Short mmCIF file of C-alpha atoms in Angstrom, two decimals:
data_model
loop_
_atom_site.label_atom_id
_atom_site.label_comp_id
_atom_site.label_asym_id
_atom_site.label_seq_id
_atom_site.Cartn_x
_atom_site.Cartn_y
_atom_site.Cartn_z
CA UNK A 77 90.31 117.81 48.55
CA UNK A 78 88.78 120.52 50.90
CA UNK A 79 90.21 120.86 54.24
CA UNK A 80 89.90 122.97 57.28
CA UNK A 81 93.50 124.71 57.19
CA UNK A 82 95.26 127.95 56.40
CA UNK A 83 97.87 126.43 53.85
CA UNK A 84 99.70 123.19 54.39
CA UNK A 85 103.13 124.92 55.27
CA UNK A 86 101.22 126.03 58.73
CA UNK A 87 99.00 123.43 59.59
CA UNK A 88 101.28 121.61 62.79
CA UNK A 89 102.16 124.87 64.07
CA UNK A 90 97.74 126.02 63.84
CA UNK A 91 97.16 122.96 65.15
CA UNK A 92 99.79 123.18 67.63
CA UNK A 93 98.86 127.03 68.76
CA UNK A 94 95.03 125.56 68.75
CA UNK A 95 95.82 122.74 71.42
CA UNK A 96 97.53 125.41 73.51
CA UNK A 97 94.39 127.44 73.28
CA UNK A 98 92.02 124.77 74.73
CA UNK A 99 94.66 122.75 77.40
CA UNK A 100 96.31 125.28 79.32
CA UNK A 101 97.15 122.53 81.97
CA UNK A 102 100.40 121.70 78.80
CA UNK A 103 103.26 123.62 78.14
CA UNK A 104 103.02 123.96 73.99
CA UNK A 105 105.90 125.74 72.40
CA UNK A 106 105.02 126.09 68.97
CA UNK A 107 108.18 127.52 68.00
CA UNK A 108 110.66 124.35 68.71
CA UNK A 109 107.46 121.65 68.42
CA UNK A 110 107.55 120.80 72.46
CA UNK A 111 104.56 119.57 74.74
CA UNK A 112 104.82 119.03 78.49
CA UNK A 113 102.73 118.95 81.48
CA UNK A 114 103.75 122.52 82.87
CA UNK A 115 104.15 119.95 86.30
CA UNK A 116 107.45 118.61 84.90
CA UNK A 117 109.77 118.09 86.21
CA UNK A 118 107.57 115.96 88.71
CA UNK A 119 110.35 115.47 91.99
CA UNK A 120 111.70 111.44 91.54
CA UNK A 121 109.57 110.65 88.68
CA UNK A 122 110.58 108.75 85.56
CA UNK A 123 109.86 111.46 82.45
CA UNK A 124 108.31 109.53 79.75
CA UNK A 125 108.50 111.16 76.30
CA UNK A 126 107.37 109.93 73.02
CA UNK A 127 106.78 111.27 69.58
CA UNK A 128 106.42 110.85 65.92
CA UNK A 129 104.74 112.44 62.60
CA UNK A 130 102.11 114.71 62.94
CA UNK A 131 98.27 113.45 61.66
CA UNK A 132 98.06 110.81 64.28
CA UNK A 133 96.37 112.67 66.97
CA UNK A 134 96.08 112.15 69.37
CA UNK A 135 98.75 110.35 69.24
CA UNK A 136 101.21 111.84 70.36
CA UNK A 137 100.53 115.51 72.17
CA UNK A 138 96.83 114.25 73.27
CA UNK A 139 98.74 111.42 75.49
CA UNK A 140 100.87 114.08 77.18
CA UNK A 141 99.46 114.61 81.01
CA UNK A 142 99.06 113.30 84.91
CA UNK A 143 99.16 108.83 84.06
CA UNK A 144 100.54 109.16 80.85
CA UNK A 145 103.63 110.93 79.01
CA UNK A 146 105.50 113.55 80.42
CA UNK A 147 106.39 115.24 77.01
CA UNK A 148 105.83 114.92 72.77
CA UNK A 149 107.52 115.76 70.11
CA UNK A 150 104.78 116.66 66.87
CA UNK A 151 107.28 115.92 63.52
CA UNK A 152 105.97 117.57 60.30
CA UNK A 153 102.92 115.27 58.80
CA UNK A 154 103.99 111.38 58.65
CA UNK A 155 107.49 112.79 59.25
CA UNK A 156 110.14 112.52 62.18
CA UNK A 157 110.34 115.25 64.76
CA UNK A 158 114.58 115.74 65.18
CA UNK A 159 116.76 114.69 67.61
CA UNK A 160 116.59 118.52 69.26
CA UNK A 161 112.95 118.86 69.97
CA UNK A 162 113.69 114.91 71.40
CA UNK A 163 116.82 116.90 73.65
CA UNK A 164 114.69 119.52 74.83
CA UNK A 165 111.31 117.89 75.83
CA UNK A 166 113.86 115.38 77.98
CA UNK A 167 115.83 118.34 79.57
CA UNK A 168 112.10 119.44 80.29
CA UNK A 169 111.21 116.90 82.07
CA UNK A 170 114.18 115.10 83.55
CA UNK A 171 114.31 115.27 87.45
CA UNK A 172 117.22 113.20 87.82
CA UNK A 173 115.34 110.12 87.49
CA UNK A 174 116.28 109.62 84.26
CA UNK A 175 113.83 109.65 81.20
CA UNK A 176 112.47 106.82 79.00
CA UNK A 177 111.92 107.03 75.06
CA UNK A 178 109.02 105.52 73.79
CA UNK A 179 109.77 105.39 69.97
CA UNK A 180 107.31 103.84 67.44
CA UNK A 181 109.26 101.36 64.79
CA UNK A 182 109.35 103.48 61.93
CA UNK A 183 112.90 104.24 60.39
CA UNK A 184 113.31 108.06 60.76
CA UNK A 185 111.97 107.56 64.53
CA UNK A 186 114.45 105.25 65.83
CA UNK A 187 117.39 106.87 63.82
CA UNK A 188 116.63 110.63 65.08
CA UNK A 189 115.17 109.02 68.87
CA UNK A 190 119.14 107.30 69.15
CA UNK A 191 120.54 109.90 68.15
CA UNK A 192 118.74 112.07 70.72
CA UNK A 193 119.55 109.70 73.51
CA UNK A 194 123.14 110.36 72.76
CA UNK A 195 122.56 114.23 72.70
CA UNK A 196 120.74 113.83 76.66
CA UNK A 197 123.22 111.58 78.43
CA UNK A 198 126.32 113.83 77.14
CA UNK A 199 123.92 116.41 78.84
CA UNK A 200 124.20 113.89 82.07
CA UNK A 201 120.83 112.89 81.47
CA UNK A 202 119.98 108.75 81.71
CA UNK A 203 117.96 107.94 79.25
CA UNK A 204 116.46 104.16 78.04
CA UNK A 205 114.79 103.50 75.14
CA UNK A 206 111.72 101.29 74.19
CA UNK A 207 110.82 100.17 70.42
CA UNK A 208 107.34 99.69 69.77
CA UNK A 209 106.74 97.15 66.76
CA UNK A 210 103.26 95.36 67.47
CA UNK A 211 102.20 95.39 63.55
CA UNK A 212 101.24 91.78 62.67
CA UNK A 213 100.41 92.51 58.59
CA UNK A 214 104.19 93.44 57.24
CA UNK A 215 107.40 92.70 58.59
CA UNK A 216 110.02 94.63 56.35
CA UNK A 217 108.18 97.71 54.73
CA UNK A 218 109.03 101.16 52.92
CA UNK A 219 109.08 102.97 56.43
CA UNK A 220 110.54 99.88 58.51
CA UNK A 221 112.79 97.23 59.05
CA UNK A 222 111.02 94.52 61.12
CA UNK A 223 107.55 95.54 62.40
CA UNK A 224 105.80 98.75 62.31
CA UNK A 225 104.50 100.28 65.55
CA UNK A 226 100.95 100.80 65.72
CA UNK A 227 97.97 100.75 68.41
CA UNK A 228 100.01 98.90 70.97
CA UNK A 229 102.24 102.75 71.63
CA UNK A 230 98.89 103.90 72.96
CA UNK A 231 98.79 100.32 75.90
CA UNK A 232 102.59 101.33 76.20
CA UNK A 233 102.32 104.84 77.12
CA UNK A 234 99.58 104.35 78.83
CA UNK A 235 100.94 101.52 81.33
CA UNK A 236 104.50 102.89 81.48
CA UNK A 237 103.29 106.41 82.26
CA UNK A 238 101.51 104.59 85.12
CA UNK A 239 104.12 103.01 86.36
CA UNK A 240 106.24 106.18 86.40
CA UNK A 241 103.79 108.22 88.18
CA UNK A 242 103.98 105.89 90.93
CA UNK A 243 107.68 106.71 91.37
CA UNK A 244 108.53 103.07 89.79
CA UNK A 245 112.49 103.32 89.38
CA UNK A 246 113.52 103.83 85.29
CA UNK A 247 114.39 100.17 84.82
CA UNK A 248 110.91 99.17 85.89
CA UNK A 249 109.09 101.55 83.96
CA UNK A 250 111.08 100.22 80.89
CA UNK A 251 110.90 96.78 81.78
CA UNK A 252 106.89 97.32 81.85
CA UNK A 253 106.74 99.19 78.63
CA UNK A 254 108.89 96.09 76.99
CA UNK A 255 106.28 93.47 78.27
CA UNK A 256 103.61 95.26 77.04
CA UNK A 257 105.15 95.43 73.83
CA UNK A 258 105.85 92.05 73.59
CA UNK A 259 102.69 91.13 74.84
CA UNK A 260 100.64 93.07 72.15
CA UNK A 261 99.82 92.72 68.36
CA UNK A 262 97.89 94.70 66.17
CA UNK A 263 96.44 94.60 62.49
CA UNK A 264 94.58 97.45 60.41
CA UNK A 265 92.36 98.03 57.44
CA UNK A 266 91.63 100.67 55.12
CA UNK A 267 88.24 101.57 53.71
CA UNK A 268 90.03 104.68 51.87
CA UNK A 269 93.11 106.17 51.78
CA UNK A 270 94.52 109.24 53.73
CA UNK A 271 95.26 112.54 51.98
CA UNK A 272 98.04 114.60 53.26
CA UNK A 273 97.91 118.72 53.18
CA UNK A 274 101.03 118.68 51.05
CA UNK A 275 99.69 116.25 48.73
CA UNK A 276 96.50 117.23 48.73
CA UNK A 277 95.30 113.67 47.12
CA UNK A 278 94.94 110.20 48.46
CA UNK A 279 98.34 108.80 49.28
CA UNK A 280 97.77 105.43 47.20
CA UNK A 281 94.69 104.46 45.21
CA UNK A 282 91.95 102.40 45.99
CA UNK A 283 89.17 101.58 44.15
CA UNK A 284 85.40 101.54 44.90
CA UNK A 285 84.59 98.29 46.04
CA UNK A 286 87.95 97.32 47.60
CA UNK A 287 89.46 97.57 51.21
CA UNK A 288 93.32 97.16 51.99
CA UNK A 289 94.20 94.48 54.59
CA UNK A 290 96.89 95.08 56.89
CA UNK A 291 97.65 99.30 56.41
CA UNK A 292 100.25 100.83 58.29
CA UNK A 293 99.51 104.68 59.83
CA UNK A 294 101.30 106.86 57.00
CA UNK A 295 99.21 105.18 54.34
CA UNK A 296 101.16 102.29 53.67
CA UNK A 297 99.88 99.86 51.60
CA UNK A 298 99.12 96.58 53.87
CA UNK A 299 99.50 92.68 52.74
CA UNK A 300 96.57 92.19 50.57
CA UNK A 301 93.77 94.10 48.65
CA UNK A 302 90.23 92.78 48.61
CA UNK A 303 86.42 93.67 47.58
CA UNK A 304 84.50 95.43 50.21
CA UNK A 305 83.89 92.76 53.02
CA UNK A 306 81.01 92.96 56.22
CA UNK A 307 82.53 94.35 59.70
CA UNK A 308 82.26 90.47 60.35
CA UNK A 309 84.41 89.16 57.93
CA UNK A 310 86.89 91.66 58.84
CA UNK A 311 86.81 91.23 62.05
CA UNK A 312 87.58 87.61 61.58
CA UNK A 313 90.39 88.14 58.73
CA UNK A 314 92.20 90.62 61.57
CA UNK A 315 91.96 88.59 64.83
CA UNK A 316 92.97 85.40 62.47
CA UNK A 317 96.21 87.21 61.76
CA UNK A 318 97.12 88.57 65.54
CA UNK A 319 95.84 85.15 66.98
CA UNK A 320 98.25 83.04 64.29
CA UNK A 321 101.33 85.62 66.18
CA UNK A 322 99.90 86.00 69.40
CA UNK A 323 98.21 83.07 72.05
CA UNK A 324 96.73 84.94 74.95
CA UNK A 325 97.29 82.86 78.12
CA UNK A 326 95.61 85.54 80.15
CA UNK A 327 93.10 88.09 79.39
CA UNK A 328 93.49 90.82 77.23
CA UNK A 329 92.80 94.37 76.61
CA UNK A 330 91.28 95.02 73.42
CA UNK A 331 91.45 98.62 71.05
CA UNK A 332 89.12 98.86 68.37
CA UNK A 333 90.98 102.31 66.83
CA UNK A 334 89.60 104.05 64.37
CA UNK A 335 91.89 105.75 61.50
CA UNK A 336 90.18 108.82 61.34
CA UNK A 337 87.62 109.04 59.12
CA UNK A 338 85.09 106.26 60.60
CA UNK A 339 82.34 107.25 62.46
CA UNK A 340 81.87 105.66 66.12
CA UNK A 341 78.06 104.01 65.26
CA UNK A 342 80.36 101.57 62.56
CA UNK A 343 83.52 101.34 65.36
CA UNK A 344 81.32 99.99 67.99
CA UNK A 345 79.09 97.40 65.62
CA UNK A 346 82.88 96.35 64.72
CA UNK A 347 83.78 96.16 67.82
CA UNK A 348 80.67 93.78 68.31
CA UNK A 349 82.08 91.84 65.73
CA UNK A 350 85.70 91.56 67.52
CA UNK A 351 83.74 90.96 70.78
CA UNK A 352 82.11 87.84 69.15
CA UNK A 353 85.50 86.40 67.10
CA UNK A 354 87.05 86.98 70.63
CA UNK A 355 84.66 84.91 72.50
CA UNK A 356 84.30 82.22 69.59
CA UNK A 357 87.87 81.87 69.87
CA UNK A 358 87.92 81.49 73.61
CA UNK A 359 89.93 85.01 73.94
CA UNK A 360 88.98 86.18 77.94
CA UNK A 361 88.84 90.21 77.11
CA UNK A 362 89.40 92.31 80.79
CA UNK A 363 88.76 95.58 79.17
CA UNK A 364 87.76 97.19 75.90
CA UNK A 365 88.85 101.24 74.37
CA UNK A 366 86.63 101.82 71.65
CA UNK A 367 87.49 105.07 69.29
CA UNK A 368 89.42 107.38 67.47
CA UNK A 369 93.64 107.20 69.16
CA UNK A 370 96.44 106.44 66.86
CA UNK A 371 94.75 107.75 63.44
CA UNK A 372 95.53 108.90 59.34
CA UNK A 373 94.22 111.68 58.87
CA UNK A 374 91.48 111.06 57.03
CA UNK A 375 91.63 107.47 56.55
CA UNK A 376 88.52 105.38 56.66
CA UNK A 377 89.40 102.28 58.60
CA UNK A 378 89.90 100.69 61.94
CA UNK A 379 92.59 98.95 63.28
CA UNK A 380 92.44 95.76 66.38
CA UNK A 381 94.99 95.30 68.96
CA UNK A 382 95.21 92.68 71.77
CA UNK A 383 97.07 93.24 74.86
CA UNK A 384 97.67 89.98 77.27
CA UNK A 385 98.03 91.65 80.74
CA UNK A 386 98.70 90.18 84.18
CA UNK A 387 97.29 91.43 87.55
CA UNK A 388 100.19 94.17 87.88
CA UNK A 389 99.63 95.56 84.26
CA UNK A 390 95.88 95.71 84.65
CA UNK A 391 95.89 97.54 87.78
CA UNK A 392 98.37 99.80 85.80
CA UNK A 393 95.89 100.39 82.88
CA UNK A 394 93.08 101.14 84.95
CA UNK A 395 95.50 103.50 87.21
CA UNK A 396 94.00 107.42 86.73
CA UNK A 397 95.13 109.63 83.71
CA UNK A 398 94.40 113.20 82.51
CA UNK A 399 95.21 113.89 79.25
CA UNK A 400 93.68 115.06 76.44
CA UNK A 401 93.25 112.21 74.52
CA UNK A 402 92.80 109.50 77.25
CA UNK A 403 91.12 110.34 80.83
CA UNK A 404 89.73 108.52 83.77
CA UNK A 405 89.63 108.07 87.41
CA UNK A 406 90.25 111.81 88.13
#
């Protein structure tokens, strides 16, 4: 496989050095795998800092800014940052208003993000924690127990950083991230597999002809393998399986997220698809993100999530943010 790197032993830390290079408005320290808004610590503001396996972008650093998290932590590819760089990017941005931990349900995250929370409150910082597991596809798998966390960490941060920019108190900005996790479900599919540097081949196999239905974000192999289907069917074989999980009493925000490798002509005629599936199944839909924001490398695929939101967490999404990944209203 050709890609655009040095050699895989360097590619966070390029990548890492590169983001520095074009968003001098973050604080990147290559060296102990650390991004904050060089703001932090904000006076009475909740720090909100997340993390996970690098190849997601831009999940997680891209996220990082004014509306949204505080601080990242970049792991190695599909691996766990540690509990230190979790320490450090808290200490960063704690301003005695505690700090929340926005951890994606994947084993090695919630085992190294406890462990961290330990670490910061024998530091005498207060720290809460919020476990994202919107995944409708698998419930036990070979990264999780229960759900795995997916598009709905991108509605979480997103809200919660909101909320915490407003000077919300830290068991209101947690209490916000855990009803948008509870109100959100998500299901992917795979039109190819990812390839990691290391690797340097696709991390399972799948034939011409055939799509994987329900994929987690390292590659994982999802619930059932098919031949190639229309962006119709699958639009209707997704929303099928968040609507059996999920009944939306109020409207819902909508992320049509692609894993990497799809282009944005065949994200939005999907997300024409999901629009009409929606509507057919008498889903009200307040606002659509269309794109490229928790990715696999260089999967081929796209993934759905529904979000049902109130007043309060509406006004919340549409609140301003500046971050690389995500920006409006400023």
């Amino acid at each position: 496989m050709k890609m655009l790197i040095n050699v895989p032993e360097t590619v966070v830390a390029d990548a890492l050095r590169g983001m520095a290079a074009a968003h001098p408005e973050l604080a990147v320290d290559v060296e102990n795998r650390v991004i904050v808004r060089k703001d932090a610590p904000v006076a009475g503001k909740v720090g909100l800092v997340s993390g996970g396996g690098s190849g997601h972008e831009p999940l997680h650093g891209g996220f990082v800014g004014p509306g949204m998290l505080s601080a990242a932590c970049p792991g190695e590819v599909f691996t766990s940052p540690v509990p230190d760089q979790m320490v450090r990017a808290a200490a960063a941005v704690d301003s005695g208003a505690g700090v929340l931990f926005v951890v994606k349900n994947y084993t090695g995250d919630v085992l190294n993000f406890d462990m961290a929370a330990e670490l910061a409150e024998d530091e005498g910082i207060q720290v809460a924690k919020v476990l994202v597991d919107d995944d409708v596809a698998v419930t036990d798998s070979l990264y999780t127990a229960g759900r795995r966390g997916t598009g709905a960490t991108l509605f979480v941060e997103k809200i919660a950083g909101a909320a915490a920019d407003e000077g919300q108190p830290l068991e209101r900005v947690e209490a916000v991230a855990r009803q948008v996790n509870e109100n959100s479900r998500s299901f992917g599919v795979a039109l190819s597999a990812c390839t990691t540097p290391a690797k340097g081949t696709p991390t399972f196999d799948l034939p011409a002809g055939e799509l994987e239905l329900g994929i987690g974000i390292h590659g994982e192999p999802g619930r059932e393998r098919r031949p190639m289907m229309t962006s119709g069917e699958i639009a209707e074989v997704a929303l099928d399986a968040i609507l059996e999980d999920l009944t939306p009493r109020n409207p819902v925000l909508v992320l049509v997220n692609g894993m990497g490798a799809t282009p944005l002509l065949e994200l939005y005629g999907f997300n024409a698809e999901v629009q009409r599936v929606l509507g057919e199944r008498g889903v009200p839909v307040a606002r659509v993100l269309v794109g490229n924001y928790v990715t696999s490398l260089d999967m081929a695929g796209a993934s759905v999530t529904l979000c049902q939101i109130d007043e309060e967490l509406l006004r919340l999404w549409d609140a301003p943010v500046r971050t690389p990944g995500l920006r409006w209203g400023m």
